[in-house]
PDB file of C-alpha atoms in Angstrom:
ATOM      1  CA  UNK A   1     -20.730  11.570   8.159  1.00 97.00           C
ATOM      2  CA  UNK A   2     -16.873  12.117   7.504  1.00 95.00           C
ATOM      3  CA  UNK A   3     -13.684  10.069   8.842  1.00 97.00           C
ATOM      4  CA  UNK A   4     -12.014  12.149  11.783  1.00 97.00           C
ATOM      5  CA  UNK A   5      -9.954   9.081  13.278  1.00 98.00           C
ATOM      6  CA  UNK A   6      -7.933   6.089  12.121  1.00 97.00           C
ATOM      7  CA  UNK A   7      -6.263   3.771  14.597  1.00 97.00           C
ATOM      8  CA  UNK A   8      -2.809   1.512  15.196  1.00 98.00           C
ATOM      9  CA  UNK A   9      -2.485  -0.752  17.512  1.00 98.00           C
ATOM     10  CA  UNK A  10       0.614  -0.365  19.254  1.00 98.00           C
ATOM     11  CA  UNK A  11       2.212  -2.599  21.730  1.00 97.00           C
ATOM     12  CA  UNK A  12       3.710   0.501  24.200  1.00 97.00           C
ATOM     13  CA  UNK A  13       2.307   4.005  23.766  1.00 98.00           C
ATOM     14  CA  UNK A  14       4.875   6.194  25.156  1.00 97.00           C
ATOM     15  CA  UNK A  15       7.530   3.730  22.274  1.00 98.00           C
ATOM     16  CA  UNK A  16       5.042   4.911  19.418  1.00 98.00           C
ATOM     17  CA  UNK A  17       4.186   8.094  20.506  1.00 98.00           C
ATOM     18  CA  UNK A  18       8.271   8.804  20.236  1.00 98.00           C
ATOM     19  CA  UNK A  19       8.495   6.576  16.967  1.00 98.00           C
ATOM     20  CA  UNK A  20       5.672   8.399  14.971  1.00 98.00           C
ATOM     21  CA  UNK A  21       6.592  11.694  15.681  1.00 98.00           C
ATOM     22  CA  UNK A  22      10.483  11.522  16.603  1.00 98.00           C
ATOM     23  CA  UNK A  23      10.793   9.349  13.238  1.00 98.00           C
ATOM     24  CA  UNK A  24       7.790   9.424  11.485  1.00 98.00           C
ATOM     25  CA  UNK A  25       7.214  13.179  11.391  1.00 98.00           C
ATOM     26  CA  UNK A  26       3.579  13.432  13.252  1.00 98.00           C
ATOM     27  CA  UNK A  27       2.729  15.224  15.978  1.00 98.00           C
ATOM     28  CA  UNK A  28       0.972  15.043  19.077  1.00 98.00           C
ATOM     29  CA  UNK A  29      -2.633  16.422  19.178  1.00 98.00           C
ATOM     30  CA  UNK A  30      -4.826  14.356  22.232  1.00 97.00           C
ATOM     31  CA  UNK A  31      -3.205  12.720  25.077  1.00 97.00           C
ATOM     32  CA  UNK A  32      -5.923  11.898  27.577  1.00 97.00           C
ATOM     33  CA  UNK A  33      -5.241  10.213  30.456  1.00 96.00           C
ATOM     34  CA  UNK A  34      -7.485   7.122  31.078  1.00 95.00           C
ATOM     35  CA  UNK A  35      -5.938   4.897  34.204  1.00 93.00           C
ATOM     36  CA  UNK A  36      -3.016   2.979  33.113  1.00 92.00           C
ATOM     37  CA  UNK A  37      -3.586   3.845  29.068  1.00 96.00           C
ATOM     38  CA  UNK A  38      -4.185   7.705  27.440  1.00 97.00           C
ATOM     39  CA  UNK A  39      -6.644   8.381  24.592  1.00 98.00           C
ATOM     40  CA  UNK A  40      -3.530   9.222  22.759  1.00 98.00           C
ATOM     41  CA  UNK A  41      -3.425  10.638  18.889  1.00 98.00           C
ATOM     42  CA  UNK A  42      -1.120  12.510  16.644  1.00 98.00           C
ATOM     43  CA  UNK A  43      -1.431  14.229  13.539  1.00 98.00           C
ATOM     44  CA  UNK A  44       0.619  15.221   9.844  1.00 98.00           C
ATOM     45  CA  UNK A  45       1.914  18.413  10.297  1.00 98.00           C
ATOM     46  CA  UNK A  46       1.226  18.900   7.037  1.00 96.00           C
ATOM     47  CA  UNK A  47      -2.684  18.644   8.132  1.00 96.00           C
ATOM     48  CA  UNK A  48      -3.076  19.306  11.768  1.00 97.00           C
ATOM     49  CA  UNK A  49      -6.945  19.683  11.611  1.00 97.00           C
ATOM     50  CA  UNK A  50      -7.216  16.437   9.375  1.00 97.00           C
ATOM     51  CA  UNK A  51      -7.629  12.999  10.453  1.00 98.00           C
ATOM     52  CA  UNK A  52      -6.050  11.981  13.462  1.00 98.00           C
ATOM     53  CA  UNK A  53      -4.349   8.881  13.741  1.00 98.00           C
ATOM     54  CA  UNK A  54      -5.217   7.305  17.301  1.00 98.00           C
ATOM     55  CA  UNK A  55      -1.876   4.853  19.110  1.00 98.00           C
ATOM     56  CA  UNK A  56      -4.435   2.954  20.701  1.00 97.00           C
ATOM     57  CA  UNK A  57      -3.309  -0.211  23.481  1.00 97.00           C
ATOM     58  CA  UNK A  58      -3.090  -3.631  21.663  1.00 96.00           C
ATOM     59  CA  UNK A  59      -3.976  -5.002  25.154  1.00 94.00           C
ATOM     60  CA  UNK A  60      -6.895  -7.001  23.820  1.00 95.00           C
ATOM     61  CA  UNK A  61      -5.694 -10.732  23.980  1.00 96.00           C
ATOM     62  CA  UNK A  62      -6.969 -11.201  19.986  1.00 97.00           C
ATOM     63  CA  UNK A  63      -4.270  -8.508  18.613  1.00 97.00           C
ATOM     64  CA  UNK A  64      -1.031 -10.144  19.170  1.00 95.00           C
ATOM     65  CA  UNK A  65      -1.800 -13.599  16.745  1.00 96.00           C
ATOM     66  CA  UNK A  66      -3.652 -11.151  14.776  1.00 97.00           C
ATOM     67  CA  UNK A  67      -0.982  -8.411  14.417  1.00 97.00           C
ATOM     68  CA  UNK A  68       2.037 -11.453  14.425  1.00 97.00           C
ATOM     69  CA  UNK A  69       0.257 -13.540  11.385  1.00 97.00           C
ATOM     70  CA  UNK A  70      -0.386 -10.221   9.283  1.00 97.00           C
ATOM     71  CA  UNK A  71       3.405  -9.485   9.709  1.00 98.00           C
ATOM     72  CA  UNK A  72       4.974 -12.702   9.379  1.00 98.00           C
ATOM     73  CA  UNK A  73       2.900 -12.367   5.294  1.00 98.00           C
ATOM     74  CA  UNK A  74       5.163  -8.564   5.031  1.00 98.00           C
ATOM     75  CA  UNK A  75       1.260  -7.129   5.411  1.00 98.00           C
ATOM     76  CA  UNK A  76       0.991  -3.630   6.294  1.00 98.00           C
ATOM     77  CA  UNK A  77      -1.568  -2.619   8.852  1.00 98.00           C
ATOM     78  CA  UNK A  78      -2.191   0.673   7.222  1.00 98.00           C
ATOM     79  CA  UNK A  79      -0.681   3.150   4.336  1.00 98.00           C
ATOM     80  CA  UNK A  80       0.930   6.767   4.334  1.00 98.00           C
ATOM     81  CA  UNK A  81       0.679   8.920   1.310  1.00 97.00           C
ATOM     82  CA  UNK A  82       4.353  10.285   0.864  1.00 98.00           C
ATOM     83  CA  UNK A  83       5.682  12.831  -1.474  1.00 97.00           C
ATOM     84  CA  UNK A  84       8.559  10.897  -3.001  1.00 97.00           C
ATOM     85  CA  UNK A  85       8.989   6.982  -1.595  1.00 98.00           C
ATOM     86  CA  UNK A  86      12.409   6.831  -2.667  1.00 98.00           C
ATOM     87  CA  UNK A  87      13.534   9.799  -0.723  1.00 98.00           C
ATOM     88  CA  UNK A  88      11.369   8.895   2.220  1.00 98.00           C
ATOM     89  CA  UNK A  89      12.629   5.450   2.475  1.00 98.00           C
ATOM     90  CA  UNK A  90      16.227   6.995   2.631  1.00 98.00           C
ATOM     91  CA  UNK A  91      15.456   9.715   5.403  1.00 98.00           C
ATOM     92  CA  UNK A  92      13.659   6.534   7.376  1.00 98.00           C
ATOM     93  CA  UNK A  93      17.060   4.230   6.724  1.00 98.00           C
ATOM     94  CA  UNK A  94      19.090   7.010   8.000  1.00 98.00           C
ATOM     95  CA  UNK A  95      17.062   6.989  11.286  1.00 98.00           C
ATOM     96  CA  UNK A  96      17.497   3.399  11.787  1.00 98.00           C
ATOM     97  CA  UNK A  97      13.969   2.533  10.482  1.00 98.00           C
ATOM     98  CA  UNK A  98      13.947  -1.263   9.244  1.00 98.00           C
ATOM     99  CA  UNK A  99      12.036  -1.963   5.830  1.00 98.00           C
ATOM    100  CA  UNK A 100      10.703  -5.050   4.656  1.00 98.00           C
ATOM    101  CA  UNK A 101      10.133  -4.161   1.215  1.00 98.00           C
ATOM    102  CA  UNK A 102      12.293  -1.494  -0.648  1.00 98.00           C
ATOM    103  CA  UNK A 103      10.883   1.440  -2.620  1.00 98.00           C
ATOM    104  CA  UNK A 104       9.067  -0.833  -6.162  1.00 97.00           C
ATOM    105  CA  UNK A 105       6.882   0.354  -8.648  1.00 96.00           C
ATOM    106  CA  UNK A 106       3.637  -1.485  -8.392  1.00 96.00           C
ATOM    107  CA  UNK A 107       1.767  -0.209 -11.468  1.00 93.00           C
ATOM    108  CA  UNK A 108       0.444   3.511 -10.866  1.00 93.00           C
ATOM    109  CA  UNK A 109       1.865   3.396  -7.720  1.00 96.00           C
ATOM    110  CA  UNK A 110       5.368   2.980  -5.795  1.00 98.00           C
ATOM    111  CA  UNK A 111       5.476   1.464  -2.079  1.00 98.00           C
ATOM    112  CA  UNK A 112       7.122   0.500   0.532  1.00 98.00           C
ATOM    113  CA  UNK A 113       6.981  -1.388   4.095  1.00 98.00           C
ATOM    114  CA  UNK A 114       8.599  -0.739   7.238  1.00 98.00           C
ATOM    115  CA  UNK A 115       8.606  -1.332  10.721  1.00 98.00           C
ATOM    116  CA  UNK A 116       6.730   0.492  13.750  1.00 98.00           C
ATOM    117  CA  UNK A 117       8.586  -1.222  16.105  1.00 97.00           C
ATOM    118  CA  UNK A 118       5.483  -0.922  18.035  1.00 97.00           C
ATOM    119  CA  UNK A 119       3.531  -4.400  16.320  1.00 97.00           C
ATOM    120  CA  UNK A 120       2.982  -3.319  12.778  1.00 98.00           C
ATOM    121  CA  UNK A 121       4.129  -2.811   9.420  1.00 98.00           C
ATOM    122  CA  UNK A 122       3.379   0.266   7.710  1.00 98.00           C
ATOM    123  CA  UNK A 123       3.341   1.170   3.655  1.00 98.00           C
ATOM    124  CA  UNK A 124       4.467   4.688   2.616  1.00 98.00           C
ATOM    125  CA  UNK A 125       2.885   5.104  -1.121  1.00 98.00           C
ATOM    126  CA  UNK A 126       2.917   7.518  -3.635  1.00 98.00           C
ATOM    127  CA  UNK A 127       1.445   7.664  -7.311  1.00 93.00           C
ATOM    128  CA  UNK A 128       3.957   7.298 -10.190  1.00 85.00           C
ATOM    129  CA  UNK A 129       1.900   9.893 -11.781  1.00 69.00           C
ATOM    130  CA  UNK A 130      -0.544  12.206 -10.290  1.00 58.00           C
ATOM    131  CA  UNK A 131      -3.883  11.444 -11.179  1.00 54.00           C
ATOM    132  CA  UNK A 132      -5.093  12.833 -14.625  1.00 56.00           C
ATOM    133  CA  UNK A 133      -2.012  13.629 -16.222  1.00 51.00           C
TER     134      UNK A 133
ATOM    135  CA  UNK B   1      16.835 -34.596  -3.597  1.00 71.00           C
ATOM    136  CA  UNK B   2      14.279 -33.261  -5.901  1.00 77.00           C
ATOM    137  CA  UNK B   3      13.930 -35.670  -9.107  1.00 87.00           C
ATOM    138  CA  UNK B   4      13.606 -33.478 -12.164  1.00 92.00           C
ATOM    139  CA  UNK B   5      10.067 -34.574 -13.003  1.00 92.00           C
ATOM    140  CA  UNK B   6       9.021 -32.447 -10.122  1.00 91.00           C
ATOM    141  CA  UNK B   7      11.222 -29.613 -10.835  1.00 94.00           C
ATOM    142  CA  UNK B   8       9.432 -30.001 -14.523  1.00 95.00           C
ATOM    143  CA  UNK B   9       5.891 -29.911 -12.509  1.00 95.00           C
ATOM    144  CA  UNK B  10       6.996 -26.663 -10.553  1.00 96.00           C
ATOM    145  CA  UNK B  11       8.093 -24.724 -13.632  1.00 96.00           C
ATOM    146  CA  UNK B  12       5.008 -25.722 -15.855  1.00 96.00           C
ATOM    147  CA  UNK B  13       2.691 -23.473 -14.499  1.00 97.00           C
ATOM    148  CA  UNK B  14       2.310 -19.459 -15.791  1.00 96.00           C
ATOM    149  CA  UNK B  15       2.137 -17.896 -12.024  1.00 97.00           C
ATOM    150  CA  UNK B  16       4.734 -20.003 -10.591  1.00 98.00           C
ATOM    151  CA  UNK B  17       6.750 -18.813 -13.444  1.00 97.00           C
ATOM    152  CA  UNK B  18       6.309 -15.432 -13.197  1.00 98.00           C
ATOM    153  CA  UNK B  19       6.815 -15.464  -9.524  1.00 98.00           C
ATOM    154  CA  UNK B  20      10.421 -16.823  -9.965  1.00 98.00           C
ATOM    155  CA  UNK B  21      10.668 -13.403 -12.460  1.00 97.00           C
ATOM    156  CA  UNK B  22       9.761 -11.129  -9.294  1.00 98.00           C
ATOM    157  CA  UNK B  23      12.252 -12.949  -7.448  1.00 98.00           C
ATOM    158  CA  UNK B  24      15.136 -13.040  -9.779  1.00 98.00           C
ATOM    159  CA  UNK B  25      14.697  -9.324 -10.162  1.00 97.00           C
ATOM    160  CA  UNK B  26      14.418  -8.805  -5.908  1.00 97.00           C
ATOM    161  CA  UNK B  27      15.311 -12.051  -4.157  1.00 98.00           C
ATOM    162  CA  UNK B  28      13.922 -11.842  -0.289  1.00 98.00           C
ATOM    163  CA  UNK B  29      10.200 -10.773  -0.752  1.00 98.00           C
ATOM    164  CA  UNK B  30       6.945 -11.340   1.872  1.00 98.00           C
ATOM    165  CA  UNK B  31       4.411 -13.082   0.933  1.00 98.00           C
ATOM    166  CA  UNK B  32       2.484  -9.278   0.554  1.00 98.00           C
ATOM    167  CA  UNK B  33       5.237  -7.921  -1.678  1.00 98.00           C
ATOM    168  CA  UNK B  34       5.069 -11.147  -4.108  1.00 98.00           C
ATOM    169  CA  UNK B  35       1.571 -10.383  -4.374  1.00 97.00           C
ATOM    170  CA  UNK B  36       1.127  -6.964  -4.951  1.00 97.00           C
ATOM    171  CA  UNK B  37       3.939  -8.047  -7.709  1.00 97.00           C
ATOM    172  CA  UNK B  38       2.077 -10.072  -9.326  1.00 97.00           C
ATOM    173  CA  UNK B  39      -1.447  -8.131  -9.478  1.00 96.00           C
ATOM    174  CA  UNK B  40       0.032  -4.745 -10.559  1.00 96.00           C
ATOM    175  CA  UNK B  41       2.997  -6.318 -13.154  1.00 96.00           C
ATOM    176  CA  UNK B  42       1.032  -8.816 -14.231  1.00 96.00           C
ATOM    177  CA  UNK B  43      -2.933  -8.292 -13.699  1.00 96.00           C
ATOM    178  CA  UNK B  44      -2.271 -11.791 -11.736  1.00 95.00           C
ATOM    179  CA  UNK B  45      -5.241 -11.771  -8.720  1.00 93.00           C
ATOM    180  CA  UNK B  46      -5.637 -15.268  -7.269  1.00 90.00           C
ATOM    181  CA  UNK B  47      -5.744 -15.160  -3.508  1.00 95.00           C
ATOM    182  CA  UNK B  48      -3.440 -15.031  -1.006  1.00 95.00           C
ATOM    183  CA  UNK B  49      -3.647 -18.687  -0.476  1.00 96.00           C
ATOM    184  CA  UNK B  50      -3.080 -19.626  -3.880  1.00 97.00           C
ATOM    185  CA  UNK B  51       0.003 -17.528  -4.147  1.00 97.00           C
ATOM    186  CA  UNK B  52       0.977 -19.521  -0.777  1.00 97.00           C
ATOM    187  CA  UNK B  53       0.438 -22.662  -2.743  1.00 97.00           C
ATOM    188  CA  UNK B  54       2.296 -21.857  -5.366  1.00 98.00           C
ATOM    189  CA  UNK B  55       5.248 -21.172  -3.286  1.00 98.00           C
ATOM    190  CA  UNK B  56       4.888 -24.667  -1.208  1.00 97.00           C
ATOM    191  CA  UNK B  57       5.232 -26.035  -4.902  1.00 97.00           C
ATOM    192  CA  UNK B  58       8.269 -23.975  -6.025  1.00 97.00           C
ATOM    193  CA  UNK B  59       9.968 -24.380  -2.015  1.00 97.00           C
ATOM    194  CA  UNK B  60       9.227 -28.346  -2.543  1.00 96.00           C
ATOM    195  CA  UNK B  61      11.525 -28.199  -5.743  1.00 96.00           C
ATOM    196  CA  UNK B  62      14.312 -26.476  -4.320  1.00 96.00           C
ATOM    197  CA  UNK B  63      13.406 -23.354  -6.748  1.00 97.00           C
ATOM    198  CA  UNK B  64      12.275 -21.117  -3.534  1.00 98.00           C
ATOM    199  CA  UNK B  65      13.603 -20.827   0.222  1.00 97.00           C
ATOM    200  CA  UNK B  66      11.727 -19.445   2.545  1.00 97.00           C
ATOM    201  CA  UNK B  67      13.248 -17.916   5.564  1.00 97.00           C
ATOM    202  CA  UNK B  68      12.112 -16.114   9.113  1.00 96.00           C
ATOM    203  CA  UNK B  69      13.812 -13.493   9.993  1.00 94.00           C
ATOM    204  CA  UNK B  70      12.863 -11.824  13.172  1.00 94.00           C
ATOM    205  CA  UNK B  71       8.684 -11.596  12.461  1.00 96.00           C
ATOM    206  CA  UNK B  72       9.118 -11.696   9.143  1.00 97.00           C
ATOM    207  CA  UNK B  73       8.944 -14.825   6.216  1.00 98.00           C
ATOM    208  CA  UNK B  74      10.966 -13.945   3.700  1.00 98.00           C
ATOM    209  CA  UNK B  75      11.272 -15.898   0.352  1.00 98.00           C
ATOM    210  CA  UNK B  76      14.167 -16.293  -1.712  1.00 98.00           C
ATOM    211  CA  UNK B  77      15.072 -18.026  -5.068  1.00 98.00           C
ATOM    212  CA  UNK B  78      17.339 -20.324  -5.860  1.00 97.00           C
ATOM    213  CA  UNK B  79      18.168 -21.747  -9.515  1.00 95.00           C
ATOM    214  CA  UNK B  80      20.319 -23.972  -8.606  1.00 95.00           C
ATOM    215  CA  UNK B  81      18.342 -27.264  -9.010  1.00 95.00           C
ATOM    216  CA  UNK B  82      17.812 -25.769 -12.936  1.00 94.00           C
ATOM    217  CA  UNK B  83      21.204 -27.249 -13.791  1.00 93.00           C
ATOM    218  CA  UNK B  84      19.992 -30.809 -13.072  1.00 91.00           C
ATOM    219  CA  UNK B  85      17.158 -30.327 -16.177  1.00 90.00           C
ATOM    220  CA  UNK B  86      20.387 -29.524 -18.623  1.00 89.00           C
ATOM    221  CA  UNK B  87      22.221 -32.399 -16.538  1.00 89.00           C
ATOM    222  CA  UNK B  88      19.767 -35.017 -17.647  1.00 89.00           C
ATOM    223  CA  UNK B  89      19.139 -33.345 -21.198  1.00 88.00           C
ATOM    224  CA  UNK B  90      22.695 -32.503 -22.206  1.00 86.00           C
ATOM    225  CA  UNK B  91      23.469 -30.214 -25.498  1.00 79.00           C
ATOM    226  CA  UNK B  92      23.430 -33.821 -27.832  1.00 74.00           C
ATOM    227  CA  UNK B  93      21.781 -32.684 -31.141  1.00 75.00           C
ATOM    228  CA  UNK B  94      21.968 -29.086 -30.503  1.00 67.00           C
ATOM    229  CA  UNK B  95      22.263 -26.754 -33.478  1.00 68.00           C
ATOM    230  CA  UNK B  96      24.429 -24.256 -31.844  1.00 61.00           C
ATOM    231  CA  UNK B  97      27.918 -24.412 -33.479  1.00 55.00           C
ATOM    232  CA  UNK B  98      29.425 -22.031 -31.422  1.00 56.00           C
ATOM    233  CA  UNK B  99      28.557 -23.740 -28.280  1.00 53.00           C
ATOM    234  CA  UNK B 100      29.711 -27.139 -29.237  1.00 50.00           C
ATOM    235  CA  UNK B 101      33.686 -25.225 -30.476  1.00 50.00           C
ATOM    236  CA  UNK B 102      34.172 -23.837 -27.639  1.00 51.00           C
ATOM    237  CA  UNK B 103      33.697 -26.419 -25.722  1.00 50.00           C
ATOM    238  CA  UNK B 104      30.645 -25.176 -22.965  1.00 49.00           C
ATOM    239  CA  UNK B 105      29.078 -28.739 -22.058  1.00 46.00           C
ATOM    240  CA  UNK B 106      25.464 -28.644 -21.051  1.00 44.00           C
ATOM    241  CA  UNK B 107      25.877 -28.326 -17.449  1.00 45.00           C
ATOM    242  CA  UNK B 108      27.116 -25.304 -17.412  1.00 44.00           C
ATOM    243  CA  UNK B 109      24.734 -23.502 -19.093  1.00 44.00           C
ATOM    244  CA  UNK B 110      21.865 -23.476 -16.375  1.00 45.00           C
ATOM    245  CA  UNK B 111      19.228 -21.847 -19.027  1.00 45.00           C
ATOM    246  CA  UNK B 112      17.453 -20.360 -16.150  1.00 44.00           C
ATOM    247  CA  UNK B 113      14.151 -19.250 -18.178  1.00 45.00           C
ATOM    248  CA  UNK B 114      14.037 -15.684 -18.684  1.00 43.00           C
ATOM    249  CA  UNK B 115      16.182 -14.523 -15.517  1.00 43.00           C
ATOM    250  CA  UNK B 116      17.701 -10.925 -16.479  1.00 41.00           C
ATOM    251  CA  UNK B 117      14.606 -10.610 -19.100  1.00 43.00           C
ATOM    252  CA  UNK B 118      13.382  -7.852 -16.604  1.00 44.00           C
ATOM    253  CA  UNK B 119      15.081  -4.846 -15.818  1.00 43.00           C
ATOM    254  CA  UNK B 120      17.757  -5.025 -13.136  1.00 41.00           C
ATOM    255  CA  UNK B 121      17.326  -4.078  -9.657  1.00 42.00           C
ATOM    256  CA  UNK B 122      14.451  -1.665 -10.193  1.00 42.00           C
ATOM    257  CA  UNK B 123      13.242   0.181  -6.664  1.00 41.00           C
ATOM    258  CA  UNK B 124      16.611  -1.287  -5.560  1.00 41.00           C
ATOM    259  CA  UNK B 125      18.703   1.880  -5.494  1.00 40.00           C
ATOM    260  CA  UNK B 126      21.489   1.452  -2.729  1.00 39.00           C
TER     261      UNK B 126
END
């Protein structure tokens, strides 16, 4: 058994599609047509046979209170491994991405939280030091 | 207004006072931030809910302000109310020479506990 798929739930496809590759850096690998939604999914370019991230409809009627209370608390829905936070968050700030938390060293590691604009908050995260050194 | 027997109650409590730290070194944090704070500074864990608590206490004492913005609560610090503590206890019997020659009364030195003990601003870069 191995992880091939991890999912957002996004509040417009086509909006996320454009934000997490136009922005974000990701690029498209499925878009499957099913009636009014697509199986849609997108990938690092930095792994294009790795684990695909699926935009997947937040149509169900439990995601909004769901997605809206985990925001409200700053709570990302999910977290990005980035090379350097700091210069990440910049490149993002330039592009008109909105944070909620700033580049901070927690412990081993240094995050931070922005926007989607599609429903959800997302952490970018990268270790102080790499492991074993 | 808060009387300072409450303000006393806020302060007198380790995590409460440690969360005013994280916010006098980044004031406007989530909920998720002030967490995360406080478990990888400070090997602090309670849950969620406690942290919540902790900031209904400090928010009821005028010491925190929580504010929406858009989707998102942010909470903010104010240390304001502090003076009133140095208000009621003015610098009568204090050893400090140099204090009492030049004249500084009590209220205005606030004597915010430990605020600029951290380092300033870090993971704040403009």
């Amino acid at each position: 058994m191995r992880i091939n798929l991890a999912s957002v739930l996004v509040s417009d496809q086509a909006k996320a599609l454009e934000f997490y590759t136009t922005k974000l850096g990701f690029v498209k690998k499925n878009e499957v047509p099913m009636g009014e939604v697509s199986w849609l999914t997108v990938v690092s370019p930095e792994d294009p046979d790795g684990v695909e991230l699926v935009l997947e409809p937040d149509s169900h009627p439990a995601v909004r209170p769901f997605l809206d209370a985990l925001v409200a608390d700053g709570i990302p829905f999910t977290s990005f491994a980035v090379a350097d936070v700091q210069a990440e968050y910049e490149r993002l700030v330039g592009l008109g991405v909105q944070f909620t938390q700033p580049p901070t060293a927690m412990g081993p590691v240094t995050t931070a939280v922005f926007d989607d604009t599609c429903g959800n908050l997302i952490q970018i995260a990268a270790m102080v030091q790499a492991p074993g050194e | 207004m808060v009387d300072v027997e409450e303000l006393l109650k806020a302060l007198a409590d380790p995590t409460r006072a440690v969360i005013l730290d994280e916010l006098v070194e980044h004031t406007g944090q989530t909920l998720f931030e002030i967490c995360n704070r406080l478990s990888s500074r400070h090997g602090i864990n309670p849950s969620r809910q406690a942290i919540s608590q902790h900031l209904q206490v400090l928010e009821a004492a005028g010491l925190v302000r929580s504010e929406r913005s858009g989707r998102y609560k942010f909470h903010y610090v104010d240390t304001a109310p502090l003076l009133r503590i140095t208000e009621r206890w003015p610098n009568a019997g204090r050893q400090d020479s140099t204090r009492e020659a030049d004249g500084i009364g009590g209220t205005t030195d606030p004597g915010v506990p430990r605020a600029g003990a951290l380092p300033a601003s870090k993971g704040k870069k403009p």
